[in-house]
mmCIF file of C-alpha atoms and ligand atoms in Angstrom:
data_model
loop_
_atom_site.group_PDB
_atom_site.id
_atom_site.type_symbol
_atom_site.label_atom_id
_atom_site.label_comp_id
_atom_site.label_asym_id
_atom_site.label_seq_id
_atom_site.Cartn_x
_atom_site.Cartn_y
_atom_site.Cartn_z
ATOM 1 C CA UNK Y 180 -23.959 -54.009 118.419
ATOM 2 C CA UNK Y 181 -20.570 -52.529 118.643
ATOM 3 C CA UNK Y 182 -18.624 -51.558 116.077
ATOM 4 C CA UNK Y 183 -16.009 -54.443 114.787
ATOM 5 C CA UNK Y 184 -13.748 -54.756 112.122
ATOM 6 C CA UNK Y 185 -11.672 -58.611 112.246
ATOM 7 C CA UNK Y 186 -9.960 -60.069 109.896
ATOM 8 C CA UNK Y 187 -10.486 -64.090 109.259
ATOM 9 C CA UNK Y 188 -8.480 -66.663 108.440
ATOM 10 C CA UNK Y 189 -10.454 -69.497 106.927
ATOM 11 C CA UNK Y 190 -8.920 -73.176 106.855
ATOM 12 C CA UNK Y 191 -7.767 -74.343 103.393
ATOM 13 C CA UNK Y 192 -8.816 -78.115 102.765
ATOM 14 C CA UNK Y 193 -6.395 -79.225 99.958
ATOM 15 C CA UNK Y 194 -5.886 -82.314 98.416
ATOM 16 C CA UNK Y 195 -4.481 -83.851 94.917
ATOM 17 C CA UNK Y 196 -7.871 -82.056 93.233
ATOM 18 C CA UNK Y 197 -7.546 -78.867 94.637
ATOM 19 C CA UNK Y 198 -8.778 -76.428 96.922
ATOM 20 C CA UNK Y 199 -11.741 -75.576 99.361
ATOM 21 C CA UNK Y 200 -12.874 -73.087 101.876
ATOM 22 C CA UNK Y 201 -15.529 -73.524 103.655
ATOM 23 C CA UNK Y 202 -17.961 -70.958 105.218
ATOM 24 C CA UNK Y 203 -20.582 -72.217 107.711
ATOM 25 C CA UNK Y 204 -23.419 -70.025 109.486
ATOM 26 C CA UNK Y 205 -22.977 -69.529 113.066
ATOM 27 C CA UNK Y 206 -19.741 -70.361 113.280
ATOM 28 C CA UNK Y 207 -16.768 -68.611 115.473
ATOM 29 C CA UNK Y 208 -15.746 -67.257 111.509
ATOM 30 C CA UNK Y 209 -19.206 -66.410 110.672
ATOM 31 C CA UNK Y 210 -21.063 -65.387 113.468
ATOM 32 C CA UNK Y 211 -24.338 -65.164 112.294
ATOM 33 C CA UNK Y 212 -27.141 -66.439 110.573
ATOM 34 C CA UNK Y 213 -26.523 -65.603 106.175
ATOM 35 C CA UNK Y 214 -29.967 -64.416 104.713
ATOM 36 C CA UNK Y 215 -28.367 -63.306 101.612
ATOM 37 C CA UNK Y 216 -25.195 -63.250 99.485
ATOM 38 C CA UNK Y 217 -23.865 -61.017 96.792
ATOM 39 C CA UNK Y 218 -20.620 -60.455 94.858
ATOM 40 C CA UNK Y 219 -19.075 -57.854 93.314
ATOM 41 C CA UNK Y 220 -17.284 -58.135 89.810
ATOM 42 C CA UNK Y 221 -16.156 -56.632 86.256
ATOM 43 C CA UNK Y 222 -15.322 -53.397 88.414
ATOM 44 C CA UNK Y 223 -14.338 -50.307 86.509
ATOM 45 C CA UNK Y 224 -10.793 -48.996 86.909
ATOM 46 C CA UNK Y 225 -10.110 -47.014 89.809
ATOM 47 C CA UNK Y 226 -13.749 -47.297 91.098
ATOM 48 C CA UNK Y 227 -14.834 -46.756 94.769
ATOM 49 C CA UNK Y 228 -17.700 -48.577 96.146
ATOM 50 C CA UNK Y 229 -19.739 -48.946 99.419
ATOM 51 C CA UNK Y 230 -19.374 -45.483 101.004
ATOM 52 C CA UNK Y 231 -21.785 -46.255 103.523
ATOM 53 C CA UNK Y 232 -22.783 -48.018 107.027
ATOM 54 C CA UNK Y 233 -24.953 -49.882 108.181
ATOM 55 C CA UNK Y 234 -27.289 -49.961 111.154
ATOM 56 C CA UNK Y 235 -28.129 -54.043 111.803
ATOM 57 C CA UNK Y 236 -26.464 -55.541 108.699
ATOM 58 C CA UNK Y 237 -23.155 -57.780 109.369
ATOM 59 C CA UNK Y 238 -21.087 -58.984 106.444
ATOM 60 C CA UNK Y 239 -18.460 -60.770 106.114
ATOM 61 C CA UNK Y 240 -16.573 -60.464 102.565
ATOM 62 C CA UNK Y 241 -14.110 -62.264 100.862
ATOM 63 C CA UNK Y 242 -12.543 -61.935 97.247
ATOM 64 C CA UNK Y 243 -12.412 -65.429 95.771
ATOM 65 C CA UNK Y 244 -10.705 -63.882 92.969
ATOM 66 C CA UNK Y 245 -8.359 -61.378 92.773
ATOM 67 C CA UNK Y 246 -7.620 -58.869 95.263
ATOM 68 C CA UNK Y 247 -9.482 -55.302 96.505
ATOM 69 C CA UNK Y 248 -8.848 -53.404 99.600
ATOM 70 C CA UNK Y 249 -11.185 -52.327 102.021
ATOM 71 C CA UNK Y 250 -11.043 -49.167 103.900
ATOM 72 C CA UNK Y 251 -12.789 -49.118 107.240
ATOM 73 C CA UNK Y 252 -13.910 -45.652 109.440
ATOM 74 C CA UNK Y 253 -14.641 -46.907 113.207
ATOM 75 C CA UNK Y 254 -17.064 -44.463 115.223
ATOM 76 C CA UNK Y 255 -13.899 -42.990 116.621
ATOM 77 C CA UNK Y 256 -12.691 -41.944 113.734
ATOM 78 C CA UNK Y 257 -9.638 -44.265 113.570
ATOM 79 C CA UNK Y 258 -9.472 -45.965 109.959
ATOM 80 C CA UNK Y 259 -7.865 -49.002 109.188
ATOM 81 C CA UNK Y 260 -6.819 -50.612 105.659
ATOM 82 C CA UNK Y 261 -7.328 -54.328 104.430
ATOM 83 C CA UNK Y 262 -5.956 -55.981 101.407
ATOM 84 C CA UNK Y 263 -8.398 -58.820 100.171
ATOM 85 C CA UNK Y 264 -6.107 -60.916 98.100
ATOM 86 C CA UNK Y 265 -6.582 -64.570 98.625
ATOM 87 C CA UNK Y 266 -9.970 -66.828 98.789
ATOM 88 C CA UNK Y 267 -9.092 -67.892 102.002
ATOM 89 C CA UNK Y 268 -8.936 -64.253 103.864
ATOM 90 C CA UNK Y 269 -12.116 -62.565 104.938
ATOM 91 C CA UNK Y 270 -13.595 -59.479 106.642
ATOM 92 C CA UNK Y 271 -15.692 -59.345 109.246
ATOM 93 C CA UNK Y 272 -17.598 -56.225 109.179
ATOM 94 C CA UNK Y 273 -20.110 -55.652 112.460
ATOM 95 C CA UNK Y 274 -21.763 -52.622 113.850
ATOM 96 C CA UNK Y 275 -21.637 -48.937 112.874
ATOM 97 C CA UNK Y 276 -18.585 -49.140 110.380
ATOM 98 C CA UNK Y 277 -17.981 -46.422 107.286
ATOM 99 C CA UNK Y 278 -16.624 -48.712 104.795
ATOM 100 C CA UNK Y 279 -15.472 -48.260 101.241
ATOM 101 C CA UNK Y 280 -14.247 -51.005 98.707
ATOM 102 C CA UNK Y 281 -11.191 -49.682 96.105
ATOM 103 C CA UNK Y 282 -8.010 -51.276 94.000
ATOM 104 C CA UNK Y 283 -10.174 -53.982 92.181
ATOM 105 C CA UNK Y 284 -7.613 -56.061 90.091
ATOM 106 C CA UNK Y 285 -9.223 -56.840 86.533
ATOM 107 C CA UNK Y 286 -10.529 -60.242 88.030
ATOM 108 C CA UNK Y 287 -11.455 -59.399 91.637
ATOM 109 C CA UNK Y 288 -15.113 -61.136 92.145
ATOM 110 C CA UNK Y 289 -15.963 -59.955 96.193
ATOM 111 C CA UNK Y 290 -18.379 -62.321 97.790
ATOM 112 C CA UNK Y 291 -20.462 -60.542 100.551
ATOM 113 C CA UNK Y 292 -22.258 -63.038 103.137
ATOM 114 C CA UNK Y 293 -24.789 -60.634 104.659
ATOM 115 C CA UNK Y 294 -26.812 -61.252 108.152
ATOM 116 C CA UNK Y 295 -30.064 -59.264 106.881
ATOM 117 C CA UNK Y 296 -32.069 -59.262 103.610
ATOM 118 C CA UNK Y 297 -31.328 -56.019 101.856
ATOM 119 C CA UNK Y 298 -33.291 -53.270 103.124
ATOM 120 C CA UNK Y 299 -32.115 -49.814 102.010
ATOM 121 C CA UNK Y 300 -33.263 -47.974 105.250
ATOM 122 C CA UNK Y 301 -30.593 -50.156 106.904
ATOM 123 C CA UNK Y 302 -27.910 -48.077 105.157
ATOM 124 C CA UNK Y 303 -26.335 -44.939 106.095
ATOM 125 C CA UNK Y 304 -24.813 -43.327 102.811
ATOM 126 C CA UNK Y 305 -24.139 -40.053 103.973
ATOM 127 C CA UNK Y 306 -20.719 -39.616 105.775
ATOM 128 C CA UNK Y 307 -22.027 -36.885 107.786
ATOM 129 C CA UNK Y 308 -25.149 -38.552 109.311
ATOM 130 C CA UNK Y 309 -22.406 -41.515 109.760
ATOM 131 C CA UNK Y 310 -20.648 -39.016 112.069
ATOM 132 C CA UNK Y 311 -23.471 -37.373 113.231
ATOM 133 C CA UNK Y 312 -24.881 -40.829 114.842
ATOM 134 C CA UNK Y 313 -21.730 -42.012 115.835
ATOM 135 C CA UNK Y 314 -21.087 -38.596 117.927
ATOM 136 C CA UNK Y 315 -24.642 -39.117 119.288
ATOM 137 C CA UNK Y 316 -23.117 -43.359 120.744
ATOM 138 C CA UNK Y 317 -23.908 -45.580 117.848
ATOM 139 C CA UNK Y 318 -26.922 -46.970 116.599
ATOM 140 C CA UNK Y 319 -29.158 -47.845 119.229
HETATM 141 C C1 LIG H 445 -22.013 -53.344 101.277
HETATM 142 C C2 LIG H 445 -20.956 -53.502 100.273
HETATM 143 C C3 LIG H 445 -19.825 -54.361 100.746
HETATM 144 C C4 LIG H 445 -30.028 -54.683 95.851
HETATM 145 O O1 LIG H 445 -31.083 -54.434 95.279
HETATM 146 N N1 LIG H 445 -29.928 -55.753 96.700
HETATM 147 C C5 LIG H 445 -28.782 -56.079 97.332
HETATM 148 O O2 LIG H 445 -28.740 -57.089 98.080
HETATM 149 C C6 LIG H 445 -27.628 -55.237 97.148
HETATM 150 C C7 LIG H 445 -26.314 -55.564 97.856
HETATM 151 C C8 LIG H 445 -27.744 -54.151 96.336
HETATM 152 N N2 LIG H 445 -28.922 -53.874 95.688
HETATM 153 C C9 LIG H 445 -28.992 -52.735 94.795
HETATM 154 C C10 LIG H 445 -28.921 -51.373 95.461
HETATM 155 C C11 LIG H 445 -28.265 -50.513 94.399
HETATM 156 O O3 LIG H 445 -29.258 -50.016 93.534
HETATM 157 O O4 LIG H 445 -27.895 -52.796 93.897
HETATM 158 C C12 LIG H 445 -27.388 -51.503 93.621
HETATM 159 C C13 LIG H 445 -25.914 -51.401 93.981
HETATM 160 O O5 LIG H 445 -25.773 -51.452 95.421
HETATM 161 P P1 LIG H 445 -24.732 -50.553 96.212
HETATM 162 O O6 LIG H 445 -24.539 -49.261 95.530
HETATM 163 O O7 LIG H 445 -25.158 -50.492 97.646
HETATM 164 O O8 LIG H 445 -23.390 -51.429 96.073
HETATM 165 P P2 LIG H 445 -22.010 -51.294 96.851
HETATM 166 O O9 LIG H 445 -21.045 -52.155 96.140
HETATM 167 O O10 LIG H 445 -21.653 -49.874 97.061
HETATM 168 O O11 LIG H 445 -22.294 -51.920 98.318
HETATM 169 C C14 LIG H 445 -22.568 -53.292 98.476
HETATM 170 C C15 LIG H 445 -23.724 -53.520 99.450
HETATM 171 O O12 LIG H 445 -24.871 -52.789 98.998
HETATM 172 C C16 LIG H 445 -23.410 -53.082 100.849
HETATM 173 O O13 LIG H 445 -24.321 -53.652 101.750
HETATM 174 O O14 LIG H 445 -21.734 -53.260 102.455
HETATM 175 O O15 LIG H 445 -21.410 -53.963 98.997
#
């Protein structure tokens, strides 16, 4: 798979009661089948998470509370910043992509929708090996 970063806009269904986002599996917004989900909360100041790849895994993440930022390393070596600050942004994250999470506020809660079960030989968690196989043309 190549390596994609895209940031989604989710539709906001609002009425008198409130709010609601909806994500749905195989959709143009989530393009792929969700085996698992995980969030991230109670972060400690100035704390830097991820610092990895994957090699199959897609995620898609969105902070239903708060805000974070997301840096993202493409094979090419071209980064690119995101601030995750409202339930109705996401992150689509696809393909061989070094990406860190940083900037928690006090009540960001991330919500990862992942497209594998976890499997730790799916990560990459060295930066060089990250380089290394993205020198050699991606995963294959
Ligand atoms: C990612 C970013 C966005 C499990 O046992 N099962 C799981 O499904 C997950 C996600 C983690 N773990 C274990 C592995 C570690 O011992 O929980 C511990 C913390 O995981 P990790 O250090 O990988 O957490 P983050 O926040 O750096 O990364 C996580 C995801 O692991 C990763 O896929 O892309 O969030």
């Amino acid at each position: 798979m190549l390596a994609n970063v895209k940031e989604v806009q989710f539709l906001v269904k609002g009425d008198e009661r409130g709010k609601l986002v909806i994500q749905e599996a195989l959709s143009d917004l989530v393009p792929f089948e969700i085996k698992r989900s995980f969030f991230i909360f109670d972060t400690t100041p100035g704390t830097i998470r991820g610092r990895h790849a994957h090699y199959r895994n897609r995620q898609l993440l969105i902070c239903v509370s708060g805000a974070c930022t997301l840096s993202c390393e493409m094979p090419d070596g071209s980064r690119s910043s995101y601030r995750l600050d409202w339930p109705d942004k996401g992150l689509l994250i696809e393909g061989l992509v070094w990406h860190e999470m940083k900037e928690f506020s006090k009540d960001a809660v991330l919500l990862v929708l992942a497209s594998e079960h976890y499997d730790e030989s799916d990560y990459i968690r060295s930066h060089e090996d990250f380089k290394r196989i993205a020198a050699s043309g991606g995963v294959p």
